[in-house]
mmCIF file of C-alpha atoms in Angstrom:
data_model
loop_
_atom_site.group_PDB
_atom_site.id
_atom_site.type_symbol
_atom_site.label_atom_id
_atom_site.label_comp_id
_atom_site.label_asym_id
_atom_site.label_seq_id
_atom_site.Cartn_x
_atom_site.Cartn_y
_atom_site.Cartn_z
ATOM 1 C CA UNK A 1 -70.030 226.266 -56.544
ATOM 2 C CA UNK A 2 -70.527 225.145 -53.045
ATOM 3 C CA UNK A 3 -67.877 222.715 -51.566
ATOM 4 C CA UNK A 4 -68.862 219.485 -49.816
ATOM 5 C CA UNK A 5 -67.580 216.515 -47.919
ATOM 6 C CA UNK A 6 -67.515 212.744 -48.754
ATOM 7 C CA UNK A 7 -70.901 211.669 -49.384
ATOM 8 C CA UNK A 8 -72.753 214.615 -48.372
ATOM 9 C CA UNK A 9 -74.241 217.282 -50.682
ATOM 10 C CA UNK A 10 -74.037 220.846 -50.132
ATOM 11 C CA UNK A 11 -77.923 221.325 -49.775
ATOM 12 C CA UNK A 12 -77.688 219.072 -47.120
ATOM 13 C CA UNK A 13 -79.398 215.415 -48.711
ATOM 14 C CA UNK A 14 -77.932 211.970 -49.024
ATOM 15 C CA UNK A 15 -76.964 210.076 -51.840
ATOM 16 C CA UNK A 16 -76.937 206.432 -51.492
ATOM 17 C CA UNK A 17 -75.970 205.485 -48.042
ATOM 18 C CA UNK A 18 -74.095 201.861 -48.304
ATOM 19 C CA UNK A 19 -72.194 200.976 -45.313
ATOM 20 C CA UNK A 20 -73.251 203.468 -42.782
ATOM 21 C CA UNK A 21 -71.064 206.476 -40.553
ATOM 22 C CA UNK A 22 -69.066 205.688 -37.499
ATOM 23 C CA UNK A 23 -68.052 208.191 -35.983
ATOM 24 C CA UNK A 24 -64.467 208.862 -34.784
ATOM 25 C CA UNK A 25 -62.873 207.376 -31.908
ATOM 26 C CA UNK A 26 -64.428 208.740 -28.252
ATOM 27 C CA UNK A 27 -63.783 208.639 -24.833
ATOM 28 C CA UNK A 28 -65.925 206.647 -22.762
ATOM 29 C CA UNK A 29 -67.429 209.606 -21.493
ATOM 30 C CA UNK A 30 -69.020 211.012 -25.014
ATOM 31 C CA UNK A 31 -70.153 207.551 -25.954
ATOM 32 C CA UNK A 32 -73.946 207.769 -25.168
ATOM 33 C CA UNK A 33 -74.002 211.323 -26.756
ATOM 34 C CA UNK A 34 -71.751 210.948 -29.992
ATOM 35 C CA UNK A 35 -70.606 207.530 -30.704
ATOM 36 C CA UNK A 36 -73.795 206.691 -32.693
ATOM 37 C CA UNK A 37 -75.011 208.444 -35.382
ATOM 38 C CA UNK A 38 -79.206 209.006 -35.402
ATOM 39 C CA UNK A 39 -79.333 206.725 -37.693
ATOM 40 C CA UNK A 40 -78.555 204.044 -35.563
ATOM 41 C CA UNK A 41 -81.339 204.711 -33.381
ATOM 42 C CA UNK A 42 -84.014 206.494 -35.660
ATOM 43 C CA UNK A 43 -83.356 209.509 -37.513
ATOM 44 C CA UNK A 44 -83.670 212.206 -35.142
ATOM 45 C CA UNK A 45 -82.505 210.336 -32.315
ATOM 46 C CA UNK A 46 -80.095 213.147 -31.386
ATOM 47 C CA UNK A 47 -81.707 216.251 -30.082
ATOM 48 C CA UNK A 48 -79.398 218.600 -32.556
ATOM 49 C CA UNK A 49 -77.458 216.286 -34.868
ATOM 50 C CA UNK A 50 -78.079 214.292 -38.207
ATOM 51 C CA UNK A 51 -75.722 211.974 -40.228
ATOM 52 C CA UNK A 52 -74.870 215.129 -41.827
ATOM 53 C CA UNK A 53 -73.562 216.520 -38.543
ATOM 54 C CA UNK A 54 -71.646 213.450 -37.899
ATOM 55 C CA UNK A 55 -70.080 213.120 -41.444
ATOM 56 C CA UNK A 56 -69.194 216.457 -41.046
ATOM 57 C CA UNK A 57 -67.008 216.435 -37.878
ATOM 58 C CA UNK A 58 -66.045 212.728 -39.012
ATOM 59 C CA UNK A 59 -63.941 214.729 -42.343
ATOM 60 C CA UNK A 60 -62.971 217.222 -39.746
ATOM 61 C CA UNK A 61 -61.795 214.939 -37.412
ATOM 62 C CA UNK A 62 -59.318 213.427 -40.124
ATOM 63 C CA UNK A 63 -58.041 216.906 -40.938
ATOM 64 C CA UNK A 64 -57.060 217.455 -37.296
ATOM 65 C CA UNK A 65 -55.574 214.167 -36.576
ATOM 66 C CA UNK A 66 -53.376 213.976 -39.986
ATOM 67 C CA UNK A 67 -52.685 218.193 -40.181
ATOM 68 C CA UNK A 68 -52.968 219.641 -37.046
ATOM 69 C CA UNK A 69 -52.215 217.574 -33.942
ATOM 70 C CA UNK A 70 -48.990 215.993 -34.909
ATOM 71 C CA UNK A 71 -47.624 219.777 -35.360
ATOM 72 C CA UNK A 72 -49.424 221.580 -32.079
ATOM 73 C CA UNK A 73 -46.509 221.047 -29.585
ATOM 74 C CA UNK A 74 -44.139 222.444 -31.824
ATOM 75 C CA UNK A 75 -46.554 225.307 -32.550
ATOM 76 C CA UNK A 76 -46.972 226.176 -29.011
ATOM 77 C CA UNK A 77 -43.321 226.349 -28.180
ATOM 78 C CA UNK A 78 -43.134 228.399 -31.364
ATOM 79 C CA UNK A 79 -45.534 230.890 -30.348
ATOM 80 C CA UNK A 80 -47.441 230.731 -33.848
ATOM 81 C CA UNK A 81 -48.764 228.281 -36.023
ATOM 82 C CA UNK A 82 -49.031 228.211 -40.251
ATOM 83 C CA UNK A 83 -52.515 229.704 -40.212
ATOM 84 C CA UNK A 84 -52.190 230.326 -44.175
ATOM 85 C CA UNK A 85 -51.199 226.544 -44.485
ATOM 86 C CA UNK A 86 -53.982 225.136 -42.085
ATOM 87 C CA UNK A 87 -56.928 227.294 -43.395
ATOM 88 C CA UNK A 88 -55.899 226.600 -46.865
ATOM 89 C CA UNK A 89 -56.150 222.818 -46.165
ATOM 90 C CA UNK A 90 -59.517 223.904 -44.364
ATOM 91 C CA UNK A 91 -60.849 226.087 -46.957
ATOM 92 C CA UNK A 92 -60.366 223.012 -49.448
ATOM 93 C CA UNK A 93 -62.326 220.897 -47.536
ATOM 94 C CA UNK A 94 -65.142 223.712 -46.943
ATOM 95 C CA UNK A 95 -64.924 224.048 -43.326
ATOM 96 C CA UNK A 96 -64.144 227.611 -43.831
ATOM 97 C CA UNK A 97 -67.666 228.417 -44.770
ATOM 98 C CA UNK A 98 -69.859 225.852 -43.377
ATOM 99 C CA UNK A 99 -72.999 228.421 -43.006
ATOM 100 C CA UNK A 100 -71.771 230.644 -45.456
ATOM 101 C CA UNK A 101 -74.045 231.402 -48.741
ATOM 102 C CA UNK A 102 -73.042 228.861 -51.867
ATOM 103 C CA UNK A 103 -72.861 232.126 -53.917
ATOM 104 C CA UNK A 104 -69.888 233.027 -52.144
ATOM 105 C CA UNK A 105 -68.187 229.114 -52.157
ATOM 106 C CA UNK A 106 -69.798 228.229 -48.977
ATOM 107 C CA UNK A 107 -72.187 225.023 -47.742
ATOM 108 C CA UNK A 108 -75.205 227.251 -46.967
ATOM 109 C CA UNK A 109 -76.560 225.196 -43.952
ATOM 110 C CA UNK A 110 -77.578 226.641 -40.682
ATOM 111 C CA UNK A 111 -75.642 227.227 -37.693
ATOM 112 C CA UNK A 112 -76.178 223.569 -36.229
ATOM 113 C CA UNK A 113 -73.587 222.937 -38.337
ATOM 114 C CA UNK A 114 -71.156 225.487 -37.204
ATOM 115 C CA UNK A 115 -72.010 224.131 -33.464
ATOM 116 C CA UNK A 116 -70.588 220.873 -34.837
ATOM 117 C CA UNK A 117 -67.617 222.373 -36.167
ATOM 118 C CA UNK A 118 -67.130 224.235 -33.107
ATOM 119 C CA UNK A 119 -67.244 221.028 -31.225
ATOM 120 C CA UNK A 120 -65.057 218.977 -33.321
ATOM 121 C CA UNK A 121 -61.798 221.683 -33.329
ATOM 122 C CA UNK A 122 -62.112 220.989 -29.479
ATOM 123 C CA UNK A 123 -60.255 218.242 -30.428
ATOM 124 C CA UNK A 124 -57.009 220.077 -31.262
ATOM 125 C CA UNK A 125 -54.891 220.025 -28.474
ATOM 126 C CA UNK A 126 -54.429 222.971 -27.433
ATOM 127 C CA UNK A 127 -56.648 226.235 -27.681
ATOM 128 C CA UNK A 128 -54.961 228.904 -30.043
ATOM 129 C CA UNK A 129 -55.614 227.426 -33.370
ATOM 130 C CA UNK A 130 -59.430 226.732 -32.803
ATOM 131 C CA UNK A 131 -59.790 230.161 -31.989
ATOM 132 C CA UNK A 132 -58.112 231.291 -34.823
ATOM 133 C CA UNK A 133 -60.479 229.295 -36.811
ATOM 134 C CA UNK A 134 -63.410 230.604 -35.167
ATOM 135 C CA UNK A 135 -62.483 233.869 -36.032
ATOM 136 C CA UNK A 136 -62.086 233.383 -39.286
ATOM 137 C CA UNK A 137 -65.578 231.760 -39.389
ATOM 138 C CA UNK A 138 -67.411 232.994 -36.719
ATOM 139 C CA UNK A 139 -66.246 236.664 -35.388
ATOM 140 C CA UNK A 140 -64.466 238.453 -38.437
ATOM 141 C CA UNK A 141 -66.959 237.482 -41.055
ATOM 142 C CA UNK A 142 -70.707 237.290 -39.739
ATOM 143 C CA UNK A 143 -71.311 241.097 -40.031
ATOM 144 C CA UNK A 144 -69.563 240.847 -43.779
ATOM 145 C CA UNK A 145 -71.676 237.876 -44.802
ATOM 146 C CA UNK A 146 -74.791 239.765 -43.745
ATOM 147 C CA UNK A 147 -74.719 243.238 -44.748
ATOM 148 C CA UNK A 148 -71.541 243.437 -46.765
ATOM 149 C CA UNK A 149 -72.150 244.707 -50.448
ATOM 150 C CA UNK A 150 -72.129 241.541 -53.644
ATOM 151 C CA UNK A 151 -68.194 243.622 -54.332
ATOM 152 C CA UNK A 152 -66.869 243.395 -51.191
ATOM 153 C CA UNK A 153 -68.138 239.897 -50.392
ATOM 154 C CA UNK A 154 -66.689 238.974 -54.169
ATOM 155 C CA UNK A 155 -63.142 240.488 -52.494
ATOM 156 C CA UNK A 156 -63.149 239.751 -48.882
ATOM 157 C CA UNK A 157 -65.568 237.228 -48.174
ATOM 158 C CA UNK A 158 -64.998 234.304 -51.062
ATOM 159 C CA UNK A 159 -61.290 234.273 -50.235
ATOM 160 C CA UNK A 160 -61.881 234.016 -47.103
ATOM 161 C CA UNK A 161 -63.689 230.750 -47.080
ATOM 162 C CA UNK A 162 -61.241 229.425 -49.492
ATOM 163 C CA UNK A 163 -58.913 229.988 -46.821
ATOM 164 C CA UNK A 164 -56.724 232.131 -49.236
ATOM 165 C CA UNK A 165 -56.417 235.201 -46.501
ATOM 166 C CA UNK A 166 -56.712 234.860 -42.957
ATOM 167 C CA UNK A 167 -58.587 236.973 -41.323
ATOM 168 C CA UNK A 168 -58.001 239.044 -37.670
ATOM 169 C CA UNK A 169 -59.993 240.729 -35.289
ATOM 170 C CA UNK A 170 -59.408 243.974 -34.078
ATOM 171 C CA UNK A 171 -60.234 245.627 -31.124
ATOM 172 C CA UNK A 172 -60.189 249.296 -30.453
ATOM 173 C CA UNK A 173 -58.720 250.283 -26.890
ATOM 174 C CA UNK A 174 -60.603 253.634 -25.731
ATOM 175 C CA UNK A 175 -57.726 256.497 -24.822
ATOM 176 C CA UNK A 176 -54.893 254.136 -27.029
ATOM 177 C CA UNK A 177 -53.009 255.891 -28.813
ATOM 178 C CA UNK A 178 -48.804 256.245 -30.492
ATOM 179 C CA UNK A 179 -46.423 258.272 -30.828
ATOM 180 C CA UNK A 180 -46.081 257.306 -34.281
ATOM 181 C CA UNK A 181 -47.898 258.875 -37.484
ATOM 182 C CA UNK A 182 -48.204 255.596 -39.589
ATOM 183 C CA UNK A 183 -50.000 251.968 -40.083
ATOM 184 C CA UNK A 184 -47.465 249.756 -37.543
ATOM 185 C CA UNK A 185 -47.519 246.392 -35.620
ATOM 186 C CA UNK A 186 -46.091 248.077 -32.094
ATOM 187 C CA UNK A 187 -45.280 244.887 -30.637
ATOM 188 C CA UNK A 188 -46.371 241.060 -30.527
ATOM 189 C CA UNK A 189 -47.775 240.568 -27.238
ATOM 190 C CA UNK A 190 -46.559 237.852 -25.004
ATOM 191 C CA UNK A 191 -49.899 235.713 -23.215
ATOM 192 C CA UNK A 192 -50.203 233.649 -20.768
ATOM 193 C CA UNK A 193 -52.352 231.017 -23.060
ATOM 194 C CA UNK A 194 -53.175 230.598 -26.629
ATOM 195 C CA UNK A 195 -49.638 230.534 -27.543
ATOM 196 C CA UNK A 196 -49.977 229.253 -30.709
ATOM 197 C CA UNK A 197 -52.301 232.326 -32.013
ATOM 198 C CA UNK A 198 -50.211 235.195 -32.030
ATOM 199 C CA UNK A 199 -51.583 238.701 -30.924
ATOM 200 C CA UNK A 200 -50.208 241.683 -31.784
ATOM 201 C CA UNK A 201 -50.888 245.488 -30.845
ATOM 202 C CA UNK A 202 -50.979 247.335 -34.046
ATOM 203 C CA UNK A 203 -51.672 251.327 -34.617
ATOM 204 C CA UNK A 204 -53.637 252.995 -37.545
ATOM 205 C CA UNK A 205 -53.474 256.287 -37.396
ATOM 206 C CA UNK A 206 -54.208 258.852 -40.335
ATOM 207 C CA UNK A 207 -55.250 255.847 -42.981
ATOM 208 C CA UNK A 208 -58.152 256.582 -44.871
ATOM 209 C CA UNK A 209 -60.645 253.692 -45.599
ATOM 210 C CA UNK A 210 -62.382 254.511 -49.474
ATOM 211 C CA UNK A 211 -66.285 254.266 -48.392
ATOM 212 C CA UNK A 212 -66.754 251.739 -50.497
ATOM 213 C CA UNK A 213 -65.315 249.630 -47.745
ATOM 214 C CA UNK A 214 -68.411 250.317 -45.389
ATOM 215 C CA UNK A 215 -70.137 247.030 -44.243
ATOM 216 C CA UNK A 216 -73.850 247.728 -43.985
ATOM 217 C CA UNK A 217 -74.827 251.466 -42.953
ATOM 218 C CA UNK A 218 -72.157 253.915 -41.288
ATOM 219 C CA UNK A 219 -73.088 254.119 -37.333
ATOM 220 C CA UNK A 220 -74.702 250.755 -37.423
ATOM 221 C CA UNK A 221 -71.424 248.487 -36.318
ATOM 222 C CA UNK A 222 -72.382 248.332 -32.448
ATOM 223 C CA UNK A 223 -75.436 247.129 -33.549
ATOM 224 C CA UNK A 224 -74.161 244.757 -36.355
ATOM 225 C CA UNK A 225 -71.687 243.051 -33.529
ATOM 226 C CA UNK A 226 -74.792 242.604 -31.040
ATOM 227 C CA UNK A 227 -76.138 240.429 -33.435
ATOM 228 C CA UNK A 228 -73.448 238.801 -33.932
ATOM 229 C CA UNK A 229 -72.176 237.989 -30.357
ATOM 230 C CA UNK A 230 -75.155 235.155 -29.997
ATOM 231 C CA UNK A 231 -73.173 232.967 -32.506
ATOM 232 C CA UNK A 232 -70.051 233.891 -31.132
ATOM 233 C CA UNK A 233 -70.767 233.033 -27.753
ATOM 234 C CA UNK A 234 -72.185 229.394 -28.677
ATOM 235 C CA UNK A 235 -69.310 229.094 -30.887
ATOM 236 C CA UNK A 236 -66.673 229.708 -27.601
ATOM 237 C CA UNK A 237 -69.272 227.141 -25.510
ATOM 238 C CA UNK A 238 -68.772 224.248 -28.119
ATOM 239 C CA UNK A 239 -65.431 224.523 -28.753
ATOM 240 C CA UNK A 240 -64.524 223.737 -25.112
ATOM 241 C CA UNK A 241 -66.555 220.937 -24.554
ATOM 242 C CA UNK A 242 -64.286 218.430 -26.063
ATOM 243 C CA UNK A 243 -61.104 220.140 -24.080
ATOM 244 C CA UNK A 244 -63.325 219.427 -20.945
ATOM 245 C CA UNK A 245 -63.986 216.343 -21.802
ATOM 246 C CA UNK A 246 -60.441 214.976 -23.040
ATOM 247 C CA UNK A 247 -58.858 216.378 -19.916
ATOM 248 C CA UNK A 248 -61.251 214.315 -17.570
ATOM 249 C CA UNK A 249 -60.819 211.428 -19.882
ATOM 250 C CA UNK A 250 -57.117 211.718 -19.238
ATOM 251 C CA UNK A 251 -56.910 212.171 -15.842
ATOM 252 C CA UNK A 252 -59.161 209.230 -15.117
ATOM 253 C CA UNK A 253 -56.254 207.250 -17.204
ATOM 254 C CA UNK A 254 -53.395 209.121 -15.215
ATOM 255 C CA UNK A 255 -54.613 208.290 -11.639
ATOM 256 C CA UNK A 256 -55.841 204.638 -12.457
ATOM 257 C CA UNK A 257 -52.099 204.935 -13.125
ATOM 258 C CA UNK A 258 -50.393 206.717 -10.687
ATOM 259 C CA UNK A 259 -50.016 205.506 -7.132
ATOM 260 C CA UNK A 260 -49.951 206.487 -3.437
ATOM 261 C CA UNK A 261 -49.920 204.396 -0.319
ATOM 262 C CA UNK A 262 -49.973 201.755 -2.762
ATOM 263 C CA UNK A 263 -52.999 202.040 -4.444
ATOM 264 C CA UNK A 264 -54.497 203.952 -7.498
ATOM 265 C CA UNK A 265 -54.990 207.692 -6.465
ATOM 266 C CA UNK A 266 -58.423 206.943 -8.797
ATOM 267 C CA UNK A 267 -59.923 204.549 -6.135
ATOM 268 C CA UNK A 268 -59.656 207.991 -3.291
ATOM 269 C CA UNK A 269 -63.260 208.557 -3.530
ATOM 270 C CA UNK A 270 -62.581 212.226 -3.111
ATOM 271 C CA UNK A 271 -61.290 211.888 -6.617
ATOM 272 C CA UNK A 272 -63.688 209.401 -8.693
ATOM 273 C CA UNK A 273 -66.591 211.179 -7.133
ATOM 274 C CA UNK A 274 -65.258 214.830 -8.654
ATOM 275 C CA UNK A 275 -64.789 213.450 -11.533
ATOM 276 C CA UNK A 276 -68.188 212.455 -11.796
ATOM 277 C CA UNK A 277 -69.641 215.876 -11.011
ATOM 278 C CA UNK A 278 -67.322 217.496 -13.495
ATOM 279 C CA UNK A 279 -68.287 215.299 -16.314
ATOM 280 C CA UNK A 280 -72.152 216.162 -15.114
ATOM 281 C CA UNK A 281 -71.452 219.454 -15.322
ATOM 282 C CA UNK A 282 -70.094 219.343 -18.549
ATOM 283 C CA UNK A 283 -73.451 217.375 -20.401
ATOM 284 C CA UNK A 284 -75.363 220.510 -18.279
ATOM 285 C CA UNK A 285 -73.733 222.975 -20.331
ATOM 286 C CA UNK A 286 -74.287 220.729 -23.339
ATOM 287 C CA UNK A 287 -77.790 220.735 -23.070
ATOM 288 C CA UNK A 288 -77.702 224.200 -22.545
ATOM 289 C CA UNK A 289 -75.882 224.889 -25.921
ATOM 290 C CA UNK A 290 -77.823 222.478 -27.875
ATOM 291 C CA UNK A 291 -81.070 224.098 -26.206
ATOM 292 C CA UNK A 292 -79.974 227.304 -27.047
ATOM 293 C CA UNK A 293 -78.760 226.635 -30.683
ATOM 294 C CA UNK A 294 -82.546 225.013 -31.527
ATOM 295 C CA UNK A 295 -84.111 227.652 -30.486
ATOM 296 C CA UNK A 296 -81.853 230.320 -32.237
ATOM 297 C CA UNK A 297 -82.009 228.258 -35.918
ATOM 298 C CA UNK A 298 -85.913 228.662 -35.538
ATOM 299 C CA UNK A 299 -85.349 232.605 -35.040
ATOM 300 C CA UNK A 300 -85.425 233.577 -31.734
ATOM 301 C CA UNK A 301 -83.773 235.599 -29.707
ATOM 302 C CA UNK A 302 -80.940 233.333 -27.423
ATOM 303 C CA UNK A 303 -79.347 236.336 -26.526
ATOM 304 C CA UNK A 304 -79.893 234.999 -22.450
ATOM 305 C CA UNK A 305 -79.745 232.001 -23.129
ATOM 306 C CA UNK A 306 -75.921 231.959 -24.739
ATOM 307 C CA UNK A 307 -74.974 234.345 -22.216
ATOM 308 C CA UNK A 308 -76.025 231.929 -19.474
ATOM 309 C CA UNK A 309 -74.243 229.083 -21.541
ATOM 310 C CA UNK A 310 -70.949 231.280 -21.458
ATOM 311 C CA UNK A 311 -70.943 232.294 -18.522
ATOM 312 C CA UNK A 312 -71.331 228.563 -17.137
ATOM 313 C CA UNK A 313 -68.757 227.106 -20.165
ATOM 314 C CA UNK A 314 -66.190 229.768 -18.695
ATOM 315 C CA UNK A 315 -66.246 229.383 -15.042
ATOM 316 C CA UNK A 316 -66.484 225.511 -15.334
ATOM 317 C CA UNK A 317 -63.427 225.216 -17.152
ATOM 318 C CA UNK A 318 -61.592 227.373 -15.121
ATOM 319 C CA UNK A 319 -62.889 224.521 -12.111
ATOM 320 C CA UNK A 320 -62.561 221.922 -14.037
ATOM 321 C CA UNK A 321 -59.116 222.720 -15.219
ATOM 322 C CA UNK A 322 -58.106 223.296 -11.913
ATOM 323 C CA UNK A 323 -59.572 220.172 -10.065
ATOM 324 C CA UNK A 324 -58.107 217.529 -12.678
ATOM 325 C CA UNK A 325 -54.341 219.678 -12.688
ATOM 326 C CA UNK A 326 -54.879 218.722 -9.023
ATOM 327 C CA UNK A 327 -55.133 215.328 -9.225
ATOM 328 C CA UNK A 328 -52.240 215.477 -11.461
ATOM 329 C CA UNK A 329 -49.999 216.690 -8.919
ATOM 330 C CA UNK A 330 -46.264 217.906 -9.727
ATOM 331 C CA UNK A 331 -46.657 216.399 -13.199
ATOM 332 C CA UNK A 332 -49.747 218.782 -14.001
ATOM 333 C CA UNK A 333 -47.245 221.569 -13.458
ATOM 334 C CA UNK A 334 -45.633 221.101 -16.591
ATOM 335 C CA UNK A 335 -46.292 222.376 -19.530
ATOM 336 C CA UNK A 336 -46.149 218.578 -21.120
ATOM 337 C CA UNK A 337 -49.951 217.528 -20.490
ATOM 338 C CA UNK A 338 -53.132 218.557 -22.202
ATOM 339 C CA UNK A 339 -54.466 219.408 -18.419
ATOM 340 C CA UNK A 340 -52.034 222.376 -17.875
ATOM 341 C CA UNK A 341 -52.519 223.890 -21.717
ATOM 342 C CA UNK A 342 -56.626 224.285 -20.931
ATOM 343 C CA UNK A 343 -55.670 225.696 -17.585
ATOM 344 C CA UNK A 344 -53.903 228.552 -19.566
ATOM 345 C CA UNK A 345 -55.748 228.497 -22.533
ATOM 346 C CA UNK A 346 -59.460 228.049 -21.224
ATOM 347 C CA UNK A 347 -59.287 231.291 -18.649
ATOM 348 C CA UNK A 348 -59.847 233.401 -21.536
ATOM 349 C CA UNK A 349 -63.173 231.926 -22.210
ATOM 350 C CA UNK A 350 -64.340 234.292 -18.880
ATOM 351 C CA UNK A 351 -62.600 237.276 -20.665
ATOM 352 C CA UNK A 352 -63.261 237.093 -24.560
ATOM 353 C CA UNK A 353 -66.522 238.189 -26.132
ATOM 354 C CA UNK A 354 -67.915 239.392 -23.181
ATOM 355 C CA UNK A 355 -66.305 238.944 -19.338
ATOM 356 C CA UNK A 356 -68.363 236.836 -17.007
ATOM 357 C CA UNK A 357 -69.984 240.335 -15.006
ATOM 358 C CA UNK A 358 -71.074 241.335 -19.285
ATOM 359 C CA UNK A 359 -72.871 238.105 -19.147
ATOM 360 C CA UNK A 360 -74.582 238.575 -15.423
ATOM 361 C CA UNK A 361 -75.733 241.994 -16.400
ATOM 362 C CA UNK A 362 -77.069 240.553 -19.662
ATOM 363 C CA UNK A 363 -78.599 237.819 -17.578
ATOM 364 C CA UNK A 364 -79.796 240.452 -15.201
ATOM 365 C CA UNK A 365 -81.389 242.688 -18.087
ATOM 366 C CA UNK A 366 -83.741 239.889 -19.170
ATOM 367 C CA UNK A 367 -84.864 238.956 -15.805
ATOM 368 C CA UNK A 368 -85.642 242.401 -15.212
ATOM 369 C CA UNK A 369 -82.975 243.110 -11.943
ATOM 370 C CA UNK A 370 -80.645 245.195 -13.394
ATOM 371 C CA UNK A 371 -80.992 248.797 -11.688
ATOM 372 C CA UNK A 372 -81.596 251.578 -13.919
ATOM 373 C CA UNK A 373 -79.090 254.279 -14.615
ATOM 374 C CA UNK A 374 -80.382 257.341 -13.695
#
């Protein structure tokens, strides 16, 4: 049976609506764009969203501010959060499977919705647990949901959107190898961001998979993950819109605050007017993304397009990230405001699924520029 959230069905209809969805609590900045559900306006007054969207990230939003927030500092220092505990609480509440078949205990509505989702776990303060929930959702199950046999999604996959296993990602290293014979976690590796989502280099070495275990048809993986990286790559691009946001949002507060020569450093117009360009730079890579992600639901090919969207989402958090710790001075040097965590946390955004020169040459390749190998 599929899950749902207050209100909403799984297949996506309203019951009676009474008293009408506000959304949660925004910045001045996302008021124009998120603040008001269509409804308010017209149905279909957002170019992506419906109520649904809204009540969606609305029962997300209470999850994160009552579950996860509170506990994030402590998490970070920690170096690891409760994943089991989090994406159990998740799983209950069916965010675990938002696009995910019914058959399998998942909503079965398209991948708008797992935009939304994407944009709402922005909202956690810091970057390590979102990503952990995107790969739960988003990276380790995709090619399972697809081409995985009825068994194996009855074992793996239904679990997994309960939120009763968490789920990793693996990634093979060319030439890496051990000097031990066995199935071993080498070492947890220390990061420079996403502290909270613990990585570890593990060896598997003489362990025989049964072939039952084969997802789709043997030799076919590189393929299945091309597919897959167009979701994955929106995914990354919503979930750091509301980081982006929230850290402009809170350095406009800090300087309005914060004095030199006796008057708000917010008034330099060096610093009002950057903020300004970074916050239009941020609703250019949301148009981008929500561009992209209509176009992809209809069934075509965005492969460009979310490379393009990527490669922008990455670099301008890096800049963004940068400019605002600026602004911050000595203060945005510590490791005790949101600014500093997306400077660590958001340069892997240019790395994961694809560095920024994967993403040129992608860009390249459809535009017809890229030399040929000869």
């Amino acid at each position: 049976m599929a899950r749902c959230w207050p209100g909403l069905l799984a297949r996506g209809k309203w019951g009676k609506w009474s008293s009408g969805l506000s959304s949660p609590t925004r910045s001045p900045l996302r008021a124009a764009s998120l603040s008001r559900a269509p409804g308010a306006a017209g149905e279909g007054a957002h170019v992506l969203y419906s109520r649904e969207h809204y009540a969606l990230r609305a029962s997300l939003r209470k999850i994160i501010d009552k579950e996860i927030n509170p506990f994030v500092d402590k998490w970070e220092e920690e170096g690891q959060f409760p994943a089991h505990k989090v994406f159990k609480t998740l799983g209950q509440a069916g965010f675990l499977g938002v696009n995910k078949p019914t058959e399998y205990g998942g909503m079965g509505l398209d991948f708008s919705y797992s935009i939304a989702v994407a944009e709402e776990l922005g909202n956690i303060r810091c970057g390590g647990v979102p990503m952990a929930i995107g790969v739960q959702t988003d990276m380790a199950t995709p090619a399972l949901t697809r081409f995985g046999s009825d068994e194996l999604k009855q074992q793996f996959l239904v679990p997994t959107i309960a939120g009763e296993v968490v789920a990793c990602l693996g990634v093979s290293e060319p030439g890496a190898g051990s000097d031990v014979a066995s199935v071993h976690v080498a070492k947890k590796i220390d990061k420079m961001g996403m502290r909270s989502s613990d990585t570890a280099q593990i060896f598997f070495e003489d362990v025989r998979v049964p072939s039952k275990y084969l997802i789709g048809e043997e030799g076919m993986g590189f393929t299945y993950q091309m597919l897959q990286f167009q979701e994955e790559r929106l995914w990354a691009v919503a979930s750091i819109l509301a980081p982006m946001e929230n850290v402009i949002q809170e350095t406009i507060d800090y300087t309005r605050q914060r004095k030199i020569y006796n008057q708000p450093v917010l008034h330099n117009q060096t610093v009002h007017f950057r903020l300004a360009e970074l916050a239009t730079e941020v609703e250019l890579v949301r148009s981008l993304l929500y561009q992209a992600v209509v176009l992809y639901i209809r069934g075509n090919d965005v492969t460009k397009f979310a490379s393009m969207a990527k490669l922008k989402a990455g670099r301008l958090a890096r800049e963004l990230s940068d400019n605002c710790l600026q602004f911050w001075g000595g203060m945005g040097f510590t490791n005790e405001v949101l600014v500093s965590r997306l400077y660590r946390d958001s340069r892997l955004l240019s790395i994961g699924a694809g560095a920024d020169e994967v993403m040129l040459s992608i860009i390249c390749k459809y535009m017809e520029t890229l030399p040929q190998k000869k």
